[in-house]
Coordinates of C-alpha atoms in Angstrom, one line a residue:
M23 CA -20.9 36.0 -8.9
K24 CA -20.7 33.2 -6.4
K25 CA -22.9 33.3 -3.3
R26 CA -19.8 33.4 -0.9
S27 CA -18.2 36.3 -2.8
V28 CA -21.4 38.3 -2.5
Q29 CA -21.6 37.7 1.2
T30 CA -18.0 38.7 1.7
L31 CA -18.5 41.9 -0.3
C32 CA -21.5 42.8 1.8
A33 CA -19.6 42.2 5.0
I34 CA -16.7 44.4 3.9
I35 CA -19.1 47.2 2.9
A36 CA -21.0 47.0 6.2
L37 CA -17.8 47.2 8.2
A38 CA -16.6 50.2 6.2
M39 CA -19.9 51.9 6.8
G40 CA -19.7 51.2 10.6
H41 CA -22.6 48.8 10.7
G42 CA -20.7 45.9 12.3
P43 CA -20.3 42.5 10.9
V44 CA -22.8 40.8 8.6
A45 CA -23.4 37.2 9.5
A46 CA -22.7 34.9 6.6
Q47 CA -24.8 31.8 6.2
S48 CA -22.7 28.7 6.7
E49 CA -22.6 26.4 3.7
S50 CA -22.2 23.4 6.0
P51 CA -22.7 22.7 9.7
S52 CA -19.0 21.9 10.1
S53 CA -17.6 25.1 8.7
T54 CA -15.4 27.2 11.1
V55 CA -14.0 30.7 11.1
T56 CA -10.3 31.2 11.7
P57 CA -9.8 33.8 14.4
V58 CA -8.1 37.0 13.3
D59 CA -4.8 37.7 15.0
W60 CA -4.5 41.3 16.0
A61 CA -1.2 41.1 17.8
G62 CA 1.4 43.7 16.6
I63 CA 2.1 47.4 16.6
W64 CA -0.7 49.6 15.5
V65 CA -0.1 53.2 14.5
A66 CA -2.3 56.2 13.6
E67 CA -0.8 59.3 12.2
K68 CA -2.7 62.5 11.5
R69 CA -1.7 66.0 10.5
F70 CA -3.9 68.6 12.1
G71 CA -2.5 71.6 10.3
P72 CA -2.4 74.6 10.0
D73 CA -2.9 74.5 6.3
L74 CA -1.9 78.1 5.8
A75 CA 1.8 77.9 5.0
G76 CA 4.2 78.5 2.1
P77 CA 5.1 81.6 0.1
V78 CA 3.9 85.1 1.0
T79 CA 4.3 88.2 -1.2
L80 CA 3.8 91.8 -0.3
S81 CA 3.2 94.0 -3.3
R82 CA 2.2 97.6 -3.9
T83 CA -1.2 98.5 -5.4
G84 CA -1.2 102.2 -6.0
N85 CA -0.4 103.8 -2.6
D86 CA -1.5 100.6 -0.8
W87 CA 0.2 97.3 -0.1
V88 CA -1.4 93.8 -0.1
A89 CA -0.2 90.5 1.1
V90 CA -0.9 87.4 -1.1
I91 CA -0.9 83.9 0.3
Q92 CA -2.2 80.9 -1.7
G93 CA -3.9 83.1 -4.2
D94 CA -5.8 85.2 -1.7
S95 CA -4.9 88.8 -0.7
V96 CA -5.4 91.1 2.3
P97 CA -4.5 94.7 2.9
V98 CA -1.2 95.4 4.7
E99 CA -0.8 98.1 7.3
R100 CA 2.5 100.1 7.0
R101 CA 3.6 102.6 9.7
E102 CA 6.6 104.8 10.0
A103 CA 8.3 104.1 13.3
G104 CA 11.0 106.8 13.4
N105 CA 14.7 106.6 12.4
R106 CA 13.7 105.4 8.9
A107 CA 12.2 102.2 10.5
V108 CA 8.9 100.9 9.2
E109 CA 6.5 98.5 10.9
W110 CA 4.4 96.1 8.8
S111 CA 1.4 94.0 9.8
F112 CA -1.5 92.1 8.3
D113 CA -4.2 89.7 9.4
F114 CA -5.0 86.8 7.0
F115 CA -8.7 86.2 7.6
G116 CA -8.1 85.1 11.2
Q117 CA -5.9 82.2 10.0
G118 CA -2.7 83.9 11.1
R119 CA -1.2 87.3 11.2
F120 CA 2.2 88.9 10.7
V121 CA 3.9 91.6 12.7
G122 CA 7.3 92.8 11.5
R123 CA 9.8 95.6 11.4
Q124 CA 12.0 97.0 8.7
A125 CA 15.2 98.9 9.8
N126 CA 15.2 101.1 6.7
P127 CA 13.5 101.1 3.3
G128 CA 14.7 98.3 1.1
S129 CA 16.1 96.2 3.9
P130 CA 14.5 92.9 4.9
I131 CA 11.3 92.9 6.9
R132 CA 11.8 90.7 9.9
G133 CA 9.1 89.6 12.3
H134 CA 6.9 86.8 13.4
W135 CA 3.9 84.8 12.0
F136 CA 1.3 84.3 14.7
Q137 CA -0.8 81.2 14.2
P138 CA -4.1 80.3 16.0
P139 CA -4.4 77.4 18.5
G140 CA -4.2 73.8 17.3
V141 CA -5.5 70.4 18.3
V142 CA -2.4 68.6 19.5
Q143 CA -1.1 71.8 21.4
N144 CA -4.0 74.0 22.2
A145 CA -2.0 77.2 22.2
R146 CA -0.9 79.9 19.8
Y147 CA 2.6 80.0 18.4
A148 CA 4.8 82.6 16.8
T149 CA 7.5 81.6 14.2
P150 CA 10.1 83.9 12.6
L151 CA 9.3 85.2 9.2
R152 CA 11.7 87.2 7.0
L153 CA 10.5 89.0 3.9
D154 CA 13.2 90.0 1.4
A155 CA 12.9 92.8 -1.2
F156 CA 12.7 92.0 -4.9
D157 CA 12.4 94.1 -8.0
R158 CA 14.3 96.9 -6.3
G159 CA 11.9 97.2 -3.4
A160 CA 8.7 96.9 -5.5
G161 CA 7.7 93.9 -3.4
Y162 CA 8.8 91.6 -0.6
R163 CA 8.5 87.8 -0.3
G164 CA 9.2 85.1 2.2
M165 CA 8.1 81.7 3.4
I166 CA 5.6 81.1 6.2
A167 CA 6.7 78.0 8.1
P168 CA 4.3 77.5 11.1
Y169 CA 4.4 74.9 13.7
V170 CA 2.7 72.0 12.0
Q171 CA 0.8 69.9 14.5
E172 CA 0.9 66.2 14.0
A173 CA 0.0 63.2 16.1
S174 CA 1.5 59.7 16.1
L175 CA -0.3 57.3 18.3
N176 CA 1.3 53.9 18.9
I177 CA -0.6 51.0 20.4
P178 CA 1.0 47.6 20.8
L179 CA -1.4 44.6 21.1
I180 CA 0.3 41.7 23.0
A181 CA -1.6 38.5 23.2
A182 CA -2.9 37.8 26.8
P183 CA -4.8 34.8 28.3
G184 CA -8.2 35.1 29.8
N185 CA -10.8 35.9 27.2
S186 CA -13.7 37.8 28.8
A187 CA -16.3 36.3 26.5
P188 CA -16.6 33.2 24.2
G189 CA -15.0 34.0 20.9
A190 CA -13.3 37.2 22.1
A191 CA -9.6 37.8 21.9
R192 CA -7.8 39.6 24.7
Y193 CA -4.6 41.6 24.4
R194 CA -2.6 43.7 26.9
T195 CA -1.6 47.1 25.7
F196 CA -0.6 50.7 26.4
L197 CA -0.4 53.9 24.4
R198 CA 2.7 55.9 23.5
D199 CA 3.0 59.1 21.5
P200 CA 6.0 61.4 21.2
E201 CA 4.4 64.8 21.7
R202 CA 2.1 64.4 24.7
N203 CA 2.6 60.9 26.2
L204 CA -1.1 60.7 26.3
G205 CA -0.9 57.1 27.6
M206 CA -0.4 58.6 31.0
W207 CA -3.9 60.0 30.8
F208 CA -5.6 57.5 28.4
R209 CA -4.6 54.5 30.6
I210 CA -5.6 51.6 28.4
E211 CA -4.3 48.3 29.7
T212 CA -6.3 45.7 27.7
V213 CA -8.1 45.4 24.4
E214 CA -10.8 42.9 23.8
V215 CA -11.7 42.1 20.2
E216 CA -15.3 40.9 19.8
G217 CA -16.4 40.5 16.2
S218 CA -15.8 43.8 14.5
E219 CA -15.3 45.8 17.7
L220 CA -12.2 46.5 19.7
H221 CA -12.9 47.5 23.3
F222 CA -10.1 49.5 25.0
R223 CA -10.3 49.1 28.8
N224 CA -8.5 50.5 31.8
A225 CA -7.2 48.6 34.8
N226 CA -10.7 48.6 36.3
G227 CA -12.2 47.0 33.2
E228 CA -14.0 50.2 32.1
V229 CA -14.3 50.8 28.4
L230 CA -12.4 54.0 27.5
A231 CA -12.9 53.8 23.7
T232 CA -14.2 51.5 21.1
G233 CA -12.6 50.8 17.8
R234 CA -14.2 49.3 14.7
S235 CA -12.5 46.9 12.4
I236 CA -12.2 48.1 8.8
E237 CA -10.0 45.4 7.5
P238 CA -9.8 42.5 10.0
G239 CA -6.2 42.2 11.3
K240 CA -5.1 45.1 9.0
R241 CA -6.9 48.3 9.9
F242 CA -9.3 49.6 12.6
S243 CA -10.7 53.1 13.3
M244 CA -11.3 54.7 16.6
V245 CA -12.7 58.1 17.8
F246 CA -9.8 59.2 20.0
P247 CA -11.1 61.1 23.0
R248 CA -8.3 63.6 23.2
F249 CA -8.8 64.9 19.7
G250 CA -12.5 64.1 19.1
E251 CA -11.7 62.8 15.6
T252 CA -11.7 59.4 14.0
L253 CA -8.2 58.0 13.6
D254 CA -7.3 55.0 11.4
F255 CA -4.8 52.5 12.9
T256 CA -2.8 50.2 10.7
R257 CA -0.4 47.4 11.6
R258 CA 3.2 48.4 11.3
G259 CA 6.6 46.8 11.3
R260 CA 9.7 48.1 13.0
D261 CA 10.8 50.0 9.9
T262 CA 7.4 51.8 9.6
A263 CA 6.8 52.7 13.3
P264 CA 9.6 55.2 13.9
A265 CA 7.8 56.9 16.9
F266 CA 7.4 53.6 18.7
Y267 CA 10.9 52.0 18.4
P268 CA 14.0 54.0 19.2
R269 CA 15.5 53.2 15.8
R270 CA 14.5 51.2 12.7
S271 CA 17.6 49.0 12.8
T272 CA 18.2 46.4 15.4
A273 CA 22.0 46.4 14.6
P274 CA 24.1 47.2 17.7
V275 CA 25.7 50.6 17.9
T276 CA 29.4 50.0 17.8
S277 CA 30.7 53.5 17.1
L278 CA 29.6 57.1 17.2
N279 CA 29.7 59.5 14.3
R280 CA 31.0 63.1 14.4
P281 CA 28.0 65.5 14.3
A282 CA 27.5 67.1 10.9
D283 CA 28.7 70.6 10.2
T284 CA 25.6 72.6 9.4
A285 CA 26.7 76.2 9.4
D286 CA 24.7 76.9 12.5
G287 CA 27.6 78.2 14.6
W288 CA 28.7 74.9 16.1
Q289 CA 32.2 73.6 15.6
T290 CA 32.0 69.9 15.6
A291 CA 34.5 67.2 16.4
A292 CA 34.8 63.4 16.6
P293 CA 33.6 62.1 20.0
G294 CA 37.1 60.9 21.1
S295 CA 39.0 63.9 19.9
T296 CA 38.3 66.1 23.0
G297 CA 39.3 63.4 25.5
L298 CA 35.9 61.7 26.2
D299 CA 35.7 58.0 26.8
T300 CA 33.9 56.9 23.7
S301 CA 33.4 53.4 24.9
L302 CA 31.1 54.6 27.8
L303 CA 29.2 56.9 25.5
T304 CA 28.8 54.2 22.8
E305 CA 27.5 51.9 25.5
L306 CA 24.9 54.5 26.5
V307 CA 23.7 55.2 23.0
S308 CA 23.6 51.5 22.2
S309 CA 21.4 50.8 25.3
I310 CA 19.0 53.6 24.3
A311 CA 18.8 52.3 20.7
A312 CA 18.3 48.7 21.9
T313 CA 15.3 49.6 24.2
E314 CA 12.3 47.5 23.3
P315 CA 9.2 49.4 24.4
S316 CA 7.2 46.9 26.5
A317 CA 5.5 49.2 29.0
L318 CA 4.3 52.8 29.3
R319 CA 6.9 53.8 32.0
E320 CA 10.1 53.3 30.1
P321 CA 12.7 55.9 29.0
Y322 CA 11.4 57.6 25.8
I323 CA 14.6 59.3 24.7
H324 CA 14.3 61.6 21.7
G325 CA 17.8 63.2 21.6
L326 CA 21.2 63.2 23.3
L327 CA 23.7 66.0 22.5
I328 CA 27.0 66.7 24.2
A329 CA 29.4 69.6 23.7
H330 CA 32.8 69.2 25.2
R331 CA 35.6 71.8 25.4
G332 CA 33.6 74.1 23.1
K333 CA 32.8 71.5 20.4
L334 CA 29.7 69.5 19.6
V335 CA 30.8 65.9 19.8
I336 CA 27.7 63.8 20.4
E337 CA 24.4 64.2 18.4
E338 CA 22.1 61.2 18.5
Y339 CA 18.4 61.0 17.9
F340 CA 15.7 58.4 18.5
H341 CA 12.0 57.7 17.9
G342 CA 11.9 59.6 14.6
F343 CA 13.4 62.9 15.8
D344 CA 16.2 64.7 14.1
R345 CA 18.3 67.8 14.2
D346 CA 15.9 69.9 12.1
R347 CA 12.8 69.2 14.2
P348 CA 12.1 71.8 16.9
H349 CA 11.4 70.1 20.2
D350 CA 9.1 71.2 23.0
S351 CA 11.2 72.5 25.9
R352 CA 8.4 72.5 28.5
S353 CA 9.7 74.1 31.7
A354 CA 13.3 74.1 30.5
G355 CA 12.1 77.2 28.6
K356 CA 11.8 79.0 31.9
T357 CA 15.6 79.2 31.9
I358 CA 15.5 81.1 28.7
G359 CA 13.3 83.7 30.5
S360 CA 16.0 83.9 33.1
A361 CA 18.6 84.4 30.4
L362 CA 16.6 87.2 28.7
L363 CA 16.4 88.9 32.1
G364 CA 20.2 88.6 32.3
I365 CA 20.5 90.1 28.8
A366 CA 18.4 93.1 29.7
L367 CA 20.5 93.7 32.8
H368 CA 23.7 93.5 30.8
K369 CA 22.3 95.9 28.2
G370 CA 21.3 98.3 31.0
I371 CA 17.7 98.1 30.0
I372 CA 16.9 96.9 33.5
K373 CA 19.0 98.7 36.1
S374 CA 18.6 96.2 39.0
L375 CA 17.3 92.8 39.9
D376 CA 15.8 94.5 42.9
T377 CA 13.4 96.6 40.7
P378 CA 9.9 96.4 42.2
V379 CA 7.6 94.4 39.9
Y380 CA 4.5 96.5 40.5
L381 CA 6.4 99.6 39.7
L382 CA 6.6 98.3 36.1
F383 CA 2.9 97.4 35.8
G384 CA 1.1 100.0 37.9
E385 CA 0.2 100.8 41.4
V386 CA -0.6 97.9 43.7
E387 CA -4.0 99.4 44.4
H388 CA -5.0 98.9 40.8
F389 CA -4.9 95.1 41.2
A390 CA -7.1 92.7 43.0
N391 CA -6.2 91.6 46.5
P392 CA -4.2 94.7 47.4
D393 CA -1.5 93.9 50.0
P394 CA 1.4 96.0 51.3
R395 CA 3.7 93.0 50.8
K396 CA 3.2 93.3 47.0
K397 CA 5.2 96.5 47.0
Q398 CA 8.2 94.4 48.2
L399 CA 8.0 92.0 45.2
T400 CA 11.1 92.4 42.9
L401 CA 12.4 90.7 39.8
R402 CA 14.8 88.8 42.0
H403 CA 11.9 87.1 43.7
L404 CA 10.4 86.1 40.4
V405 CA 13.5 84.5 39.0
T406 CA 14.2 82.6 42.3
M407 CA 10.7 81.3 42.6
S408 CA 10.0 83.2 45.9
P409 CA 7.4 85.8 45.0
G410 CA 5.0 85.2 47.9
L411 CA 2.1 85.1 45.5
D412 CA -0.4 82.3 45.7
C413 CA 0.9 80.5 42.6
R414 CA 1.9 77.1 43.9
D415 CA 2.0 74.7 40.9
G416 CA 0.8 71.2 41.6
N417 CA -1.7 72.6 44.2
A418 CA -5.2 72.6 42.7
D419 CA -6.3 74.8 45.6
S420 CA -3.8 77.5 44.6
P421 CA -5.5 80.1 42.2
G422 CA -2.1 80.7 40.6
D423 CA -1.4 77.1 39.8
E424 CA -0.4 77.0 36.2
D425 CA -3.2 74.7 35.2
N426 CA -5.7 76.9 37.0
M427 CA -4.4 80.0 35.3
Q428 CA -4.4 78.4 31.8
S429 CA -7.8 76.8 32.1
Q430 CA -9.7 79.8 33.2
D431 CA -11.0 82.3 30.6
A432 CA -12.2 85.2 32.7
Q433 CA -8.8 86.9 32.5
P434 CA -6.9 86.3 29.2
D435 CA -4.1 88.6 30.3
W436 CA -1.9 86.2 32.3
Y437 CA 0.3 89.0 33.6
R438 CA -2.7 90.7 35.1
Y439 CA -4.0 87.3 36.4
A440 CA -0.7 86.8 38.3
L441 CA -0.6 90.4 39.6
D442 CA -4.2 90.0 40.9
L443 CA -3.3 86.9 43.0
P444 CA -3.4 87.1 46.8
M445 CA -0.2 86.9 48.8
V446 CA 0.5 83.8 51.0
S447 CA 3.9 85.1 52.4
A448 CA 6.3 88.0 52.1
P449 CA 8.4 87.9 49.0
G450 CA 11.6 86.0 49.6
E451 CA 10.3 84.3 52.7
T452 CA 9.7 80.9 51.1
S453 CA 10.1 79.2 47.7
F454 CA 7.7 77.1 45.7
Y455 CA 7.4 76.3 42.1
C456 CA 5.5 79.2 40.5
T457 CA 5.2 79.3 36.7
A458 CA 3.0 82.4 36.8
G459 CA 5.8 84.3 38.5
I460 CA 8.5 83.3 36.0
N461 CA 6.1 84.3 33.2
L462 CA 5.8 87.8 34.8
I463 CA 9.5 88.3 33.8
G464 CA 8.3 88.4 30.2
G465 CA 5.9 91.2 31.0
A466 CA 8.6 93.1 32.8
L467 CA 10.8 92.8 29.8
Q468 CA 8.1 94.0 27.4
R469 CA 7.6 97.1 29.6
T470 CA 11.2 97.9 30.0
T471 CA 12.4 97.2 26.5
G472 CA 9.3 98.8 24.8
M473 CA 9.0 96.0 22.4
A474 CA 7.1 92.8 22.0
L475 CA 8.8 89.9 23.6
P476 CA 9.2 87.8 20.4
R477 CA 11.1 90.7 18.9
F478 CA 13.3 91.1 21.9
F479 CA 14.0 87.3 21.9
Q480 CA 14.8 87.4 18.2
E481 CA 17.2 90.4 18.3
S482 CA 18.9 89.7 21.7
F483 CA 18.9 85.9 21.9
A484 CA 18.2 84.2 18.6
D485 CA 20.3 86.4 16.4
P486 CA 23.5 86.4 18.5
L487 CA 23.2 82.6 18.9
E488 CA 22.6 82.1 15.1
I489 CA 19.2 80.6 15.7
S490 CA 17.0 81.0 12.7
S491 CA 14.1 78.6 13.4
Y492 CA 11.9 78.3 16.5
Q493 CA 8.3 78.1 17.6
M494 CA 7.5 80.4 20.5
I495 CA 4.4 79.5 22.5
L496 CA 2.1 82.4 23.3
S497 CA -0.5 83.4 25.9
P498 CA -4.1 84.2 24.8
T499 CA -3.1 87.8 24.4
D500 CA -0.3 86.8 22.0
D501 CA 2.4 87.6 24.6
A502 CA 5.4 85.2 24.5
Y503 CA 4.9 82.8 27.3
M504 CA 8.0 82.6 29.6
G505 CA 6.5 79.8 31.7
G506 CA 8.0 77.2 29.3
G507 CA 7.1 75.5 26.0
I508 CA 9.2 77.3 23.4
R509 CA 10.2 74.8 20.7
L510 CA 13.8 74.9 19.6
R511 CA 16.0 72.7 17.4
P512 CA 18.2 70.6 19.7
R513 CA 21.5 72.0 18.5
D514 CA 20.2 75.5 19.2
F515 CA 19.1 74.8 22.8
V516 CA 22.5 73.4 23.6
K517 CA 24.0 76.8 22.7
L518 CA 22.3 78.3 25.9
G519 CA 24.4 75.9 28.0
Q520 CA 27.5 76.7 26.1
V521 CA 26.9 80.5 26.7
Y522 CA 26.9 79.8 30.5
L523 CA 29.8 77.5 30.3
N524 CA 31.7 80.3 28.5
G525 CA 30.9 82.7 31.3
G526 CA 28.2 84.5 29.3
T527 CA 29.5 84.6 25.7
W528 CA 28.9 82.8 22.4
K529 CA 31.8 83.0 19.9
G530 CA 33.1 86.1 21.5
T531 CA 29.8 88.0 21.7
R532 CA 28.7 88.6 25.3
L533 CA 25.0 88.0 26.1
V534 CA 25.1 88.1 29.9
S535 CA 27.7 89.2 32.4
R536 CA 30.0 86.7 34.0
D537 CA 28.5 87.7 37.4
W538 CA 25.1 86.8 36.1
V539 CA 26.3 83.3 35.2
R540 CA 27.9 82.9 38.6
Q541 CA 24.7 84.0 40.4
S542 CA 22.5 81.9 38.2
A543 CA 24.3 78.8 39.2
A544 CA 24.4 79.7 42.9
A545 CA 22.0 78.5 45.6
H546 CA 19.2 81.0 46.1
S547 CA 16.1 78.9 46.8
T548 CA 15.1 75.5 48.2
M549 CA 12.5 73.5 46.3
N550 CA 13.1 69.9 47.0
Q551 CA 16.6 69.9 48.5
P552 CA 18.5 72.7 50.3
G553 CA 19.8 75.3 47.8
D554 CA 18.7 73.4 44.7
Y555 CA 17.5 76.4 42.7
G556 CA 19.3 79.5 41.4
Y557 CA 18.2 82.1 38.8
G558 CA 15.9 79.8 36.7
W559 CA 18.4 77.0 36.9
W560 CA 18.3 73.8 39.0
R561 CA 21.4 72.6 40.9
Q562 CA 22.6 69.0 41.4
T563 CA 25.8 67.4 42.6
F564 CA 26.8 64.0 41.3
K565 CA 29.2 61.7 43.2
V566 CA 31.4 59.9 40.7
R567 CA 34.6 58.0 41.4
G568 CA 34.9 59.6 44.8
K569 CA 34.5 63.1 43.5
S570 CA 31.7 65.6 43.7
I571 CA 30.8 67.1 40.4
D572 CA 28.6 70.2 40.6
T573 CA 26.2 70.9 37.8
F574 CA 23.4 73.3 37.1
F575 CA 20.6 72.5 34.6
A576 CA 17.4 73.6 32.9
S577 CA 14.6 71.0 33.4
G578 CA 11.3 70.5 31.7
N579 CA 8.4 68.0 31.9
G580 CA 9.0 64.8 29.9
G581 CA 12.8 64.8 30.3
Q582 CA 13.9 68.1 28.7
M583 CA 17.2 68.7 30.5
L584 CA 20.2 71.0 29.7
F585 CA 23.2 70.4 32.0
V586 CA 26.2 72.6 32.4
V587 CA 29.2 70.9 34.0
P588 CA 31.9 73.6 34.5
Q589 CA 34.4 71.2 36.1
L590 CA 34.4 69.0 33.0
E591 CA 34.0 71.8 30.4
M592 CA 30.8 70.1 29.2
T593 CA 27.2 70.8 28.4
V594 CA 24.6 68.0 27.9
M595 CA 21.2 68.1 26.3
M596 CA 18.6 65.3 26.8
Q597 CA 15.2 65.4 25.2
A598 CA 12.5 62.8 25.9
G599 CA 8.8 62.1 25.8
N600 CA 8.1 60.9 29.3
Y601 CA 5.6 63.7 30.0
S602 CA 3.9 63.5 33.3
D603 CA 6.2 60.7 34.3
G604 CA 8.8 62.3 36.7
R605 CA 9.8 59.0 38.2
T606 CA 11.1 57.6 34.8
R607 CA 12.6 61.0 33.9
N608 CA 14.6 61.3 37.1
A609 CA 15.8 57.7 36.9
F610 CA 17.3 58.0 33.4
R611 CA 18.6 61.5 34.2
D612 CA 20.7 60.3 37.1
R613 CA 21.8 57.1 35.4
F614 CA 22.8 58.8 32.2
M615 CA 24.7 61.5 33.9
G616 CA 26.2 59.5 36.9
D617 CA 27.0 56.2 35.2
F618 CA 28.0 57.3 31.7
I619 CA 28.3 60.9 30.7
I620 CA 30.2 62.4 33.7
P621 CA 32.5 59.3 33.9
A622 CA 33.2 59.6 30.2
A623 CA 34.5 63.1 30.8
M624 CA 36.6 61.9 33.7
K625 CA 38.5 59.5 31.5
N626 CA 42.0 60.6 32.6
E627 CA 41.1 61.5 36.2

């Protein structure tokens, strides 16, 4: 083997082992090394699990039952629950557990699979699991489909002048990822390449992380601080970086397709068949698809869906998302908590919105910070964000701030944590954003319905709306979290808006009363503007073509927004990844609705 080949092989081996570059001896004083060009889009993708998924079988062994998953088995608990119903449960070595119910012998067992916390989202999740009988009830089988946590980190390196050291290459950059928008926290702005090392620096020049070249100009590795694991980044083109670019193709959007019929309960129609101005909507979709990401604070649209006059007419996805991928709702999920409360009232499970909250959980004296004002706290105060408890989100000094509640581990029961909070005002006296209060609605529902909240959600919300797939975020005690974060498929979330547009019904089935819809959209609280909050819904009026168009909408961090526009018989779903970037979210919200979507529905006005 020639001398230069041996030296090259040693250098590659050293780099792969993380020892840095090996200096090769020059064969002549005049030899030069061509600098490596690192400019381009660099992507690291990693699947964090869970690995426990797939077929599960329940079978009888003598008088006992066992559950078998991936060749291993655990005992199953089976308990008679009255009226021929049977409750089933099993725990699979701490990697997940199942809790389900069977209406009568031989019928399907329906319940939820509870998975442990993950890396991307450090929370538990519950997903629906149905087990069907086979061999005349001798066994049951189904498919575990947990929320699989994945990361896609996208870093563009853009050549920039001003090398910080001789021989070093300097690039400007930012980080984008679809699930967390971690670039808002990992604020890299420049990358300096020196030899085999890539130094990622913030605006102050501080090194936030260091990458190591594995194949110069082709691959580098970095221990990413958020995950604490080594990720490999490779250079990608537009067609292989779906999370970075809105779409693979650069071809202009000239027309919109009719949404597919998927037997999910939606009647679909061509965009122009219901009277919408398709030229405006095509222009909007085209502008989203043509966005070239050049900075961190840019619209990061994942999905846009519009239902008009009862039909789904627009369904467009970007950045690798699609109709089958459940999307994080963030605080837009709070509105589902409000809807569940309306369902319980309609069913007569809860008699009045003025039901005292502490009456459902125990005497006030049993909780910390006893205060006579706590006896005045009602469900109405929770759903209008006016509980008087010290739970002011965004205020680090407030013990009930959502981040404070979730980061502490002294009290894993978040219902108890909220009820223990001190009072700062009388209930109903003032309003402030209080996630802990909205979450208490979930606890009230569990105590009044007598069933776990995932089951109530499935039977009273998901089933009537023909929703078969979702990922329900949980508290540390495995109670469904009503503070937001449930993951739903986009077409399923839009159904909530259609229910309210229909006055409380879905395909003739009533979920909530017409009065509940009216009150939900009415002004009850002031958050940012006078009367801008109802029963878990925000309120906003758009001025378009000299007319005032009233809307009410669910809103979540990142750009998760579900608008109901009664005057125009329309509901609109936007999903995006601008987490912790309210400025960008509000800008595209107002532009999309005010300049394109509402005008498109006013075509003939």
